[in-house]
mmCIF file of C-alpha atoms (C1' of nucleotides) in Angstrom:
data_model
loop_
_atom_site.group_PDB
_atom_site.id
_atom_site.type_symbol
_atom_site.label_atom_id
_atom_site.label_comp_id
_atom_site.label_asym_id
_atom_site.label_seq_id
_atom_site.Cartn_x
_atom_site.Cartn_y
_atom_site.Cartn_z
ATOM 1 C CA MET A 1 104.698 -23.271 -92.723
ATOM 2 C CA MET A 2 107.353 -24.048 -90.224
ATOM 3 C CA PHE A 3 105.051 -25.926 -87.849
ATOM 4 C CA SER A 4 101.964 -28.007 -88.465
ATOM 5 C CA LYS A 5 98.596 -26.748 -87.254
ATOM 6 C CA SER A 6 98.702 -29.394 -84.549
ATOM 7 C CA CYS A 7 101.999 -28.026 -83.354
ATOM 8 C CA GLU A 8 100.788 -24.430 -83.373
ATOM 9 C CA TYR A 9 97.772 -25.390 -81.293
ATOM 10 C CA ALA A 10 99.956 -27.434 -78.951
ATOM 11 C CA ILE A 11 102.296 -24.543 -78.270
ATOM 12 C CA LYS A 12 99.432 -22.098 -77.772
ATOM 13 C CA ALA A 13 97.504 -24.462 -75.554
ATOM 14 C CA VAL A 14 100.429 -25.173 -73.283
ATOM 15 C CA ILE A 15 101.258 -21.484 -73.018
ATOM 16 C CA HIS A 16 97.654 -20.807 -72.060
ATOM 17 C CA LEU A 17 97.630 -23.615 -69.500
ATOM 18 C CA CYS A 18 100.865 -22.297 -68.117
ATOM 19 C CA MET A 19 99.324 -18.879 -67.576
ATOM 20 C CA GLU A 20 95.959 -19.983 -66.203
ATOM 21 C CA THR A 21 96.571 -23.060 -64.060
ATOM 22 C CA ARG A 22 99.397 -21.973 -61.785
ATOM 23 C CA ASP A 23 96.938 -21.791 -58.920
ATOM 24 C CA GLY A 24 95.673 -25.347 -59.224
ATOM 25 C CA LYS A 25 92.794 -24.439 -61.505
ATOM 26 C CA ARG A 26 91.893 -26.787 -64.361
ATOM 27 C CA LEU A 27 90.719 -25.899 -67.834
ATOM 28 C CA SER A 28 88.363 -27.900 -70.017
ATOM 29 C CA VAL A 29 88.933 -28.438 -73.714
ATOM 30 C CA ALA A 30 86.186 -25.897 -74.343
ATOM 31 C CA ASP A 31 87.975 -23.281 -72.243
ATOM 32 C CA ILE A 32 91.268 -23.838 -73.980
ATOM 33 C CA SER A 33 90.043 -24.008 -77.556
ATOM 34 C CA GLU A 34 88.058 -20.844 -77.039
ATOM 35 C CA ALA A 35 91.023 -19.034 -75.548
ATOM 36 C CA ILE A 36 93.451 -19.963 -78.305
ATOM 37 C CA GLU A 37 90.863 -19.909 -81.103
ATOM 38 C CA SER A 38 91.271 -23.498 -82.216
ATOM 39 C CA PRO A 39 88.750 -26.184 -83.208
ATOM 40 C CA GLU A 40 87.536 -27.941 -80.074
ATOM 41 C CA PRO A 41 87.649 -31.674 -80.912
ATOM 42 C CA PHE A 42 90.914 -31.310 -82.765
ATOM 43 C CA THR A 43 92.396 -29.484 -79.812
ATOM 44 C CA ALA A 44 91.141 -32.257 -77.542
ATOM 45 C CA LYS A 45 93.181 -34.804 -79.475
ATOM 46 C CA ILE A 46 96.308 -32.719 -79.136
ATOM 47 C CA LEU A 47 95.767 -32.141 -75.429
ATOM 48 C CA GLN A 48 95.335 -35.867 -74.920
ATOM 49 C CA THR A 49 98.610 -36.521 -76.696
ATOM 50 C CA LEU A 50 100.360 -33.918 -74.577
ATOM 51 C CA ALA A 51 98.903 -35.443 -71.420
ATOM 52 C CA ARG A 52 99.798 -38.988 -72.435
ATOM 53 C CA HIS A 53 103.397 -37.887 -72.847
ATOM 54 C CA GLY A 54 103.485 -36.047 -69.561
ATOM 55 C CA PHE A 55 103.841 -32.501 -70.874
ATOM 56 C CA ILE A 56 100.608 -31.568 -69.139
ATOM 57 C CA SER A 57 98.308 -33.223 -66.598
ATOM 58 C CA SER A 58 94.654 -34.098 -66.906
ATOM 59 C CA ALA A 59 91.738 -35.057 -64.674
ATOM 60 C CA LYS A 60 88.455 -36.628 -65.682
ATOM 61 C CA GLY A 61 85.039 -35.906 -64.299
ATOM 62 C CA PRO A 62 83.285 -32.759 -63.106
ATOM 63 C CA GLY A 63 85.707 -29.973 -62.302
ATOM 64 C CA GLY A 64 88.303 -31.885 -64.277
ATOM 65 C CA GLY A 65 90.317 -30.656 -67.194
ATOM 66 C CA PHE A 66 93.901 -30.003 -68.158
ATOM 67 C CA TYR A 67 96.535 -28.259 -66.094
ATOM 68 C CA ILE A 68 100.199 -27.980 -65.329
ATOM 69 C CA GLU A 69 101.465 -29.103 -61.952
ATOM 70 C CA LYS A 70 102.739 -26.259 -59.808
ATOM 71 C CA ASN A 71 106.126 -27.907 -59.365
ATOM 72 C CA ALA A 72 106.383 -29.119 -62.956
ATOM 73 C CA ALA A 73 109.687 -28.559 -64.697
ATOM 74 C CA PRO A 74 109.773 -25.850 -67.373
ATOM 75 C CA ILE A 75 108.695 -27.128 -70.773
ATOM 76 C CA VAL A 76 111.243 -26.676 -73.537
ATOM 77 C CA VAL A 77 109.486 -25.469 -76.688
ATOM 78 C CA MET A 78 111.592 -27.712 -78.899
ATOM 79 C CA ASP A 79 110.460 -30.779 -76.927
ATOM 80 C CA LEU A 80 106.858 -29.986 -77.791
ATOM 81 C CA VAL A 81 107.745 -29.494 -81.444
ATOM 82 C CA GLU A 82 109.578 -32.790 -81.574
ATOM 83 C CA LEU A 83 106.668 -34.642 -80.017
ATOM 84 C CA ILE A 84 104.090 -33.262 -82.433
ATOM 85 C CA ASP A 85 106.026 -32.697 -85.652
ATOM 86 C CA GLY A 86 108.963 -35.038 -85.187
ATOM 87 C CA ASP A 87 112.206 -33.877 -86.745
ATOM 88 C CA GLN A 88 110.397 -32.899 -89.944
ATOM 89 C CA ALA A 89 110.712 -29.214 -89.264
ATOM 90 C CA PHE A 90 114.439 -29.111 -88.797
ATOM 91 C CA ASN A 91 116.173 -32.148 -90.191
ATOM 92 C CA ARG A 92 114.604 -32.120 -93.602
ATOM 93 C CA CYS A 93 116.453 -31.175 -96.777
ATOM 94 C CA GLY A 94 115.168 -27.965 -98.341
ATOM 95 C CA LEU A 95 114.812 -29.707 -101.683
ATOM 96 C CA GLY A 96 113.485 -32.978 -100.338
ATOM 97 C CA LEU A 97 116.564 -35.164 -100.757
ATOM 98 C CA LYS A 98 116.417 -38.190 -98.517
ATOM 99 C CA GLU A 99 120.094 -37.998 -97.812
ATOM 100 C CA CYS A 100 121.384 -34.445 -97.789
ATOM 101 C CA SER A 101 124.655 -34.039 -95.926
ATOM 102 C CA GLU A 102 128.053 -32.403 -95.968
ATOM 103 C CA ASP A 103 129.284 -35.168 -98.232
ATOM 104 C CA HIS A 104 126.287 -35.056 -100.517
ATOM 105 C CA PRO A 105 124.632 -31.653 -100.169
ATOM 106 C CA CYS A 106 121.761 -30.248 -102.162
ATOM 107 C CA PRO A 107 122.511 -26.828 -103.696
ATOM 108 C CA ILE A 108 120.998 -24.964 -100.775
ATOM 109 C CA HIS A 109 122.092 -27.365 -98.060
ATOM 110 C CA ASN A 110 124.535 -25.097 -96.308
ATOM 111 C CA GLU A 111 122.238 -22.118 -96.176
ATOM 112 C CA PHE A 112 119.315 -24.128 -94.848
ATOM 113 C CA LYS A 113 121.398 -26.062 -92.410
ATOM 114 C CA SER A 114 122.849 -22.950 -90.890
ATOM 115 C CA TYR A 115 119.494 -21.256 -90.442
ATOM 116 C CA SER A 116 117.494 -24.212 -89.265
ATOM 117 C CA ALA A 117 120.236 -25.135 -86.832
ATOM 118 C CA ARG A 118 120.114 -21.660 -85.335
ATOM 119 C CA LEU A 119 116.366 -21.698 -85.039
ATOM 120 C CA LYS A 120 116.447 -25.152 -83.518
ATOM 121 C CA LYS A 121 118.983 -24.062 -80.938
ATOM 122 C CA LEU A 122 116.811 -21.098 -80.116
ATOM 123 C CA LEU A 123 113.742 -23.240 -79.574
ATOM 124 C CA GLU A 124 115.832 -25.552 -77.423
ATOM 125 C CA SER A 125 116.669 -22.632 -75.176
ATOM 126 C CA LYS A 126 113.137 -21.209 -74.947
ATOM 127 C CA THR A 127 110.610 -22.522 -72.473
ATOM 128 C CA ILE A 128 106.855 -22.255 -72.579
ATOM 129 C CA GLN A 129 107.107 -20.462 -69.248
ATOM 130 C CA GLN A 130 109.247 -17.758 -70.807
ATOM 131 C CA LEU A 131 106.779 -17.278 -73.646
ATOM 132 C CA ALA A 132 103.931 -17.136 -71.140
ATOM 133 C CA ALA A 133 105.781 -14.417 -69.236
ATOM 134 C CA GLU A 134 106.007 -12.325 -72.406
ATOM 135 C CA ILE A 135 102.264 -12.558 -72.807
ATOM 136 C CA LYS A 136 101.527 -11.808 -69.159
ATOM 137 C CA ALA A 137 103.700 -8.713 -69.535
ATOM 138 C CA GLY A 138 101.596 -7.628 -72.518
ATOM 139 C CA ARG A 139 104.531 -7.777 -74.901
ATOM 140 C CA ALA A 140 103.138 -10.670 -76.955
ATOM 141 C CA PHE A 141 99.791 -12.226 -77.871
ATOM 142 C CA LEU A 142 98.283 -15.633 -78.573
ATOM 143 C CA VAL A 143 95.350 -14.486 -80.698
ATOM 144 C CA ASN A 144 94.459 -11.610 -82.973
ATOM 145 C CA SER A 145 93.130 -8.290 -81.692
ATOM 146 C CA MET B 1 108.788 -28.427 -94.664
ATOM 147 C CA MET B 2 109.948 -25.085 -95.824
ATOM 148 C CA PHE B 3 108.809 -25.538 -99.437
ATOM 149 C CA SER B 4 105.945 -27.506 -100.935
ATOM 150 C CA LYS B 5 106.685 -30.538 -103.087
ATOM 151 C CA SER B 6 105.639 -28.491 -106.104
ATOM 152 C CA CYS B 7 108.203 -25.892 -105.213
ATOM 153 C CA GLU B 8 110.962 -28.429 -104.676
ATOM 154 C CA TYR B 9 110.286 -29.978 -108.062
ATOM 155 C CA ALA B 10 110.136 -26.542 -109.670
ATOM 156 C CA ILE B 11 113.536 -25.534 -108.329
ATOM 157 C CA LYS B 12 115.102 -28.848 -109.286
ATOM 158 C CA ALA B 13 113.543 -28.839 -112.737
ATOM 159 C CA VAL B 14 114.717 -25.344 -113.548
ATOM 160 C CA ILE B 15 118.206 -26.085 -112.291
ATOM 161 C CA HIS B 16 118.288 -29.165 -114.507
ATOM 162 C CA LEU B 17 117.014 -27.225 -117.515
ATOM 163 C CA CYS B 18 119.611 -24.595 -116.844
ATOM 164 C CA MET B 19 122.375 -27.179 -116.964
ATOM 165 C CA GLU B 20 121.150 -29.171 -119.953
ATOM 166 C CA THR B 21 119.639 -26.716 -122.410
ATOM 167 C CA ARG B 22 122.301 -24.047 -122.744
ATOM 168 C CA ASP B 23 123.115 -25.354 -126.198
ATOM 169 C CA GLY B 24 119.600 -25.062 -127.592
ATOM 170 C CA LYS B 25 118.611 -28.592 -126.657
ATOM 171 C CA ARG B 26 115.103 -29.248 -125.367
ATOM 172 C CA LEU B 27 114.024 -31.671 -122.705
ATOM 173 C CA SER B 28 110.721 -33.532 -122.520
ATOM 174 C CA VAL B 29 108.765 -33.944 -119.323
ATOM 175 C CA ALA B 30 109.946 -37.552 -119.261
ATOM 176 C CA ASP B 31 113.597 -36.479 -119.442
ATOM 177 C CA ILE B 32 113.186 -33.948 -116.669
ATOM 178 C CA SER B 33 111.140 -36.024 -114.265
ATOM 179 C CA GLU B 34 113.550 -38.886 -114.640
ATOM 180 C CA ALA B 35 116.536 -36.655 -114.015
ATOM 181 C CA ILE B 36 115.141 -35.023 -110.894
ATOM 182 C CA GLU B 37 113.272 -38.113 -109.683
ATOM 183 C CA SER B 38 109.803 -36.608 -109.645
ATOM 184 C CA PRO B 39 106.406 -37.946 -110.757
ATOM 185 C CA GLU B 40 105.986 -37.288 -114.453
ATOM 186 C CA PRO B 41 102.445 -35.893 -114.826
ATOM 187 C CA PHE B 42 102.787 -33.811 -111.694
ATOM 188 C CA THR B 43 106.041 -32.403 -112.955
ATOM 189 C CA ALA B 44 104.351 -31.634 -116.261
ATOM 190 C CA LYS B 45 101.850 -29.410 -114.488
ATOM 191 C CA ILE B 46 104.586 -27.501 -112.735
ATOM 192 C CA LEU B 47 106.593 -27.075 -115.925
ATOM 193 C CA GLN B 48 103.509 -25.735 -117.670
ATOM 194 C CA THR B 49 102.996 -23.207 -114.902
ATOM 195 C CA LEU B 50 106.623 -22.148 -115.118
ATOM 196 C CA ALA B 51 106.344 -21.787 -118.891
ATOM 197 C CA ARG B 52 103.082 -19.855 -118.695
ATOM 198 C CA HIS B 53 104.772 -17.367 -116.407
ATOM 199 C CA GLY B 54 107.839 -17.038 -118.587
ATOM 200 C CA PHE B 55 110.388 -18.621 -116.257
ATOM 201 C CA ILE B 56 111.130 -21.244 -118.881
ATOM 202 C CA SER B 57 110.245 -21.744 -122.540
ATOM 203 C CA SER B 58 108.420 -24.604 -124.184
ATOM 204 C CA ALA B 59 107.823 -26.022 -127.655
ATOM 205 C CA LYS B 60 105.199 -28.492 -128.744
ATOM 206 C CA GLY B 61 105.546 -31.301 -131.226
ATOM 207 C CA PRO B 62 108.330 -33.720 -132.065
ATOM 208 C CA GLY B 63 111.687 -32.567 -130.808
ATOM 209 C CA GLY B 64 109.858 -30.151 -128.580
ATOM 210 C CA GLY B 65 110.123 -29.840 -124.855
ATOM 211 C CA PHE B 66 111.182 -27.346 -122.241
ATOM 212 C CA TYR B 67 114.256 -25.191 -122.269
ATOM 213 C CA ILE B 68 115.788 -21.926 -121.194
ATOM 214 C CA GLU B 69 116.670 -19.343 -123.809
ATOM 215 C CA LYS B 70 120.376 -18.783 -124.182
ATOM 216 C CA ASN B 71 120.051 -15.070 -123.529
ATOM 217 C CA ALA B 72 117.457 -15.442 -120.769
ATOM 218 C CA ALA B 73 118.018 -13.381 -117.645
ATOM 219 C CA PRO B 74 119.176 -15.259 -114.550
ATOM 220 C CA ILE B 75 116.289 -16.693 -112.547
ATOM 221 C CA VAL B 76 116.127 -15.550 -108.952
ATOM 222 C CA VAL B 77 115.307 -18.516 -106.711
ATOM 223 C CA MET B 78 112.946 -16.455 -104.587
ATOM 224 C CA ASP B 79 110.905 -15.546 -107.676
ATOM 225 C CA LEU B 80 110.264 -19.225 -108.307
ATOM 226 C CA VAL B 81 109.311 -19.785 -104.699
ATOM 227 C CA GLU B 82 106.899 -16.877 -104.744
ATOM 228 C CA LEU B 83 105.226 -18.114 -107.915
ATOM 229 C CA ILE B 84 104.681 -21.640 -106.625
ATOM 230 C CA ASP B 85 104.234 -21.196 -102.874
ATOM 231 C CA GLY B 86 103.202 -17.561 -102.665
ATOM 232 C CA ASP B 87 104.378 -15.735 -99.561
ATOM 233 C CA GLN B 88 103.320 -18.665 -97.350
ATOM 234 C CA ALA B 89 106.871 -19.747 -96.720
ATOM 235 C CA PHE B 90 108.170 -16.472 -95.396
ATOM 236 C CA ASN B 91 105.412 -14.106 -94.392
ATOM 237 C CA ARG B 92 103.497 -16.466 -92.190
ATOM 238 C CA CYS B 93 103.390 -16.212 -88.405
ATOM 239 C CA GLY B 94 105.109 -19.134 -86.703
ATOM 240 C CA LEU B 95 102.040 -19.704 -84.573
ATOM 241 C CA GLY B 96 99.503 -19.059 -87.302
ATOM 242 C CA LEU B 97 98.243 -15.638 -86.235
ATOM 243 C CA LYS B 98 96.626 -13.808 -89.100
ATOM 244 C CA GLU B 99 98.075 -10.538 -88.013
ATOM 245 C CA CYS B 100 101.454 -10.909 -86.360
ATOM 246 C CA SER B 101 103.490 -7.726 -86.366
ATOM 247 C CA GLU B 102 105.768 -5.513 -84.325
ATOM 248 C CA ASP B 103 102.705 -3.977 -82.723
ATOM 249 C CA HIS B 104 100.981 -7.282 -82.095
ATOM 250 C CA PRO B 105 103.619 -10.014 -82.066
ATOM 251 C CA CYS B 106 103.182 -13.658 -81.234
ATOM 252 C CA PRO B 107 105.598 -14.901 -78.556
ATOM 253 C CA ILE B 108 108.110 -16.101 -81.139
ATOM 254 C CA HIS B 109 107.557 -13.341 -83.671
ATOM 255 C CA ASN B 110 110.918 -11.663 -83.369
ATOM 256 C CA GLU B 111 112.920 -14.851 -83.581
ATOM 257 C CA PHE B 112 111.055 -16.135 -86.598
ATOM 258 C CA LYS B 113 111.019 -12.807 -88.340
ATOM 259 C CA SER B 114 114.731 -12.402 -88.012
ATOM 260 C CA TYR B 115 115.494 -15.863 -89.355
ATOM 261 C CA SER B 116 112.970 -16.013 -92.149
ATOM 262 C CA ALA B 117 113.953 -12.539 -93.282
ATOM 263 C CA ARG B 118 117.561 -13.647 -93.564
ATOM 264 C CA LEU B 119 116.691 -16.743 -95.480
ATOM 265 C CA LYS B 120 114.407 -14.788 -97.760
ATOM 266 C CA LYS B 121 117.125 -12.276 -98.486
ATOM 267 C CA LEU B 122 119.472 -15.116 -99.264
ATOM 268 C CA LEU B 123 117.062 -16.688 -101.725
ATOM 269 C CA GLU B 124 116.566 -13.284 -103.297
ATOM 270 C CA SER B 125 120.281 -13.098 -103.946
ATOM 271 C CA LYS B 126 120.691 -16.637 -105.291
ATOM 272 C CA THR B 127 119.989 -17.502 -108.889
ATOM 273 C CA ILE B 128 119.212 -20.864 -110.410
ATOM 274 C CA GLN B 129 122.286 -20.381 -112.555
ATOM 275 C CA GLN B 130 124.465 -20.146 -109.466
ATOM 276 C CA LEU B 131 122.974 -23.331 -108.048
ATOM 277 C CA ALA B 132 123.455 -25.066 -111.384
ATOM 278 C CA ALA B 133 127.114 -24.036 -111.340
ATOM 279 C CA GLU B 134 127.563 -25.686 -107.940
ATOM 280 C CA ILE B 135 126.214 -28.914 -109.338
ATOM 281 C CA LYS B 136 128.293 -28.743 -112.510
ATOM 282 C CA ALA B 137 131.344 -28.296 -110.302
ATOM 283 C CA GLY B 138 130.412 -31.456 -108.400
ATOM 284 C CA ARG B 139 129.979 -29.591 -105.130
ATOM 285 C CA ALA B 140 126.213 -30.216 -104.884
ATOM 286 C CA PHE B 141 123.607 -32.704 -106.081
ATOM 287 C CA LEU B 142 119.976 -32.788 -107.189
ATOM 288 C CA VAL B 143 119.261 -36.409 -106.366
ATOM 289 C CA ASN B 144 120.457 -39.069 -103.969
ATOM 290 C CA SER B 145 123.501 -41.258 -104.559
ATOM 291 C "C1'" DC C 1 98.756 -34.480 -146.002
ATOM 292 C "C1'" DA C 2 99.111 -38.298 -142.580
ATOM 293 C "C1'" DT C 3 101.444 -39.519 -138.590
ATOM 294 C "C1'" DA C 4 103.995 -39.423 -134.502
ATOM 295 C "C1'" DT C 5 105.420 -36.544 -130.836
ATOM 296 C "C1'" DT C 6 104.968 -33.356 -127.436
ATOM 297 C "C1'" DT C 7 102.868 -29.669 -124.627
ATOM 298 C "C1'" DC C 8 98.403 -27.874 -122.854
ATOM 299 C "C1'" DG C 9 94.237 -27.680 -119.953
ATOM 300 C "C1'" DG C 10 90.585 -29.605 -117.627
ATOM 301 C "C1'" DA C 11 88.804 -33.352 -114.949
ATOM 302 C "C1'" DT C 12 89.633 -36.900 -111.775
ATOM 303 C "C1'" DA C 13 92.017 -39.777 -108.160
ATOM 304 C "C1'" DT C 14 94.904 -40.416 -104.006
ATOM 305 C "C1'" DG C 15 97.103 -39.387 -99.638
ATOM 306 C "C1'" DT C 16 97.673 -36.941 -95.576
ATOM 307 C "C1'" DA C 17 96.891 -33.319 -92.271
ATOM 308 C "C1'" DT C 18 93.054 -31.391 -90.292
ATOM 309 C "C1'" DA C 19 88.733 -31.772 -88.123
ATOM 310 C "C1'" DT C 20 84.633 -34.172 -86.165
ATOM 311 C "C1'" DC C 21 81.778 -37.734 -83.964
ATOM 312 C "C1'" DC C 22 80.512 -41.033 -80.578
ATOM 313 C "C1'" DG C 23 80.492 -44.374 -77.062
ATOM 314 C "C1'" DA C 24 83.237 -45.728 -72.991
ATOM 315 C "C1'" DA C 25 85.666 -44.767 -68.764
ATOM 316 C "C1'" DA C 26 86.483 -42.043 -64.828
ATOM 317 C "C1'" DT C 27 84.989 -39.145 -61.131
ATOM 318 C "C1'" DA C 28 82.872 -35.286 -58.380
ATOM 319 C "C1'" DT C 29 78.478 -34.204 -56.411
ATOM 320 C "C1'" DG C 30 74.028 -34.680 -54.320
ATOM 321 C "C1'" DC D 1 73.882 -45.007 -55.935
ATOM 322 C "C1'" DA D 2 72.256 -42.040 -59.804
ATOM 323 C "C1'" DT D 3 73.624 -38.301 -62.493
ATOM 324 C "C1'" DA D 4 76.193 -34.875 -64.740
ATOM 325 C "C1'" DT D 5 80.661 -33.733 -66.294
ATOM 326 C "C1'" DT D 6 84.827 -34.386 -68.390
ATOM 327 C "C1'" DT D 7 88.715 -36.880 -70.556
ATOM 328 C "C1'" DC D 8 89.915 -40.944 -73.479
ATOM 329 C "C1'" DG D 9 90.334 -43.677 -77.722
ATOM 330 C "C1'" DG D 10 88.771 -45.343 -81.882
ATOM 331 C "C1'" DA D 11 86.275 -44.533 -86.085
ATOM 332 C "C1'" DT D 12 84.832 -41.391 -89.457
ATOM 333 C "C1'" DA D 13 84.589 -37.021 -92.336
ATOM 334 C "C1'" DT D 14 86.662 -32.981 -94.755
ATOM 335 C "C1'" DA D 15 90.019 -30.081 -97.106
ATOM 336 C "C1'" DC D 16 93.874 -29.521 -99.577
ATOM 337 C "C1'" DA D 17 98.314 -30.797 -101.586
ATOM 338 C "C1'" DT D 18 99.910 -34.243 -104.405
ATOM 339 C "C1'" DA D 19 99.427 -37.152 -108.257
ATOM 340 C "C1'" DT D 20 97.213 -39.079 -112.472
ATOM 341 C "C1'" DC D 21 94.396 -39.381 -116.656
ATOM 342 C "C1'" DC D 22 92.744 -38.049 -121.094
ATOM 343 C "C1'" DG D 23 91.460 -35.631 -125.097
ATOM 344 C "C1'" DA D 24 92.815 -31.508 -127.696
ATOM 345 C "C1'" DA D 25 96.114 -28.509 -129.868
ATOM 346 C "C1'" DA D 26 100.410 -27.695 -131.994
ATOM 347 C "C1'" DT D 27 104.173 -29.034 -134.904
ATOM 348 C "C1'" DA D 28 108.207 -31.565 -136.988
ATOM 349 C "C1'" DT D 29 108.921 -35.151 -140.305
ATOM 350 C "C1'" DG D 30 108.424 -38.098 -144.174
#
DNA sequence: CATATTTCGGATATGTATATCCGAAATATG
DNA sequence: CATATTTCGGATATACATATCCGAAATATG
């Protein structure tokens, strides 16, 4: 479990918004949770957090919903992960040591550090828009079958 | 969180046993949980599971405790992980898709697959005995400070 | 054989992520 | 202005990993 459920839903939701709201359309929580197969009220909470932090936009009232501004800057995947999961996913010792460093490494410190650092760098270079493009091209999927 | 708490304690406990019971000595739950800084009754459960599955040995009664047979085969770290955490840690889609494969990949499938496969292979090649040796040599640690 | 020690196994408690509920606020529409 | 729609925020519920408790079984020792 690299990411929490919340984080998985967040990534999926933003990808979906990115694909569906380019043209100014807005999506309700119901739309989104159905599309990404996530529980509706739980997804609502996550969307609200994302909106509060400016990753996505929202509008209340009829015809309202969530969306991404046309001229919005690309969203770095790692930024989403850090908002939702904090640095848990990547800065945590594999064996749970509070302080696990070069000077005081756990027995698998070097291995873990190397791999998590690589993955982190990768997620820092990927944007939601890039992932959305993969899906639009039919080379990747957000849900099963 | 790559591993569960249970799994972290399991790895630490077995490493500790490996270092301290070469000479036929046995360690009680109290000894072990103190050494690896883990909750005693919870650690007991994990040790019992490990014993039941033959990763370690146990003896009841006074002077009893847990230990590793002198002529026991080296313990592959990945085997421990698979017993305690199942294949959760390595065979799970980064975005939680039930079926995430070459044919039907999630947008980060390839990246995750590549990295988790490497890490898995690494843990399949590492033994508890090797990790214990690192600690004995003072190059790694099981607890803080 | 009585006792102390220790693991064993089942039941229970706690904490935290996950999930839901509900009333309030905002707003588009007629 | 009344109404329906939708997000917002706080409170509550659920599920599961984590942690604890307790009596029973085994066994070394005197």
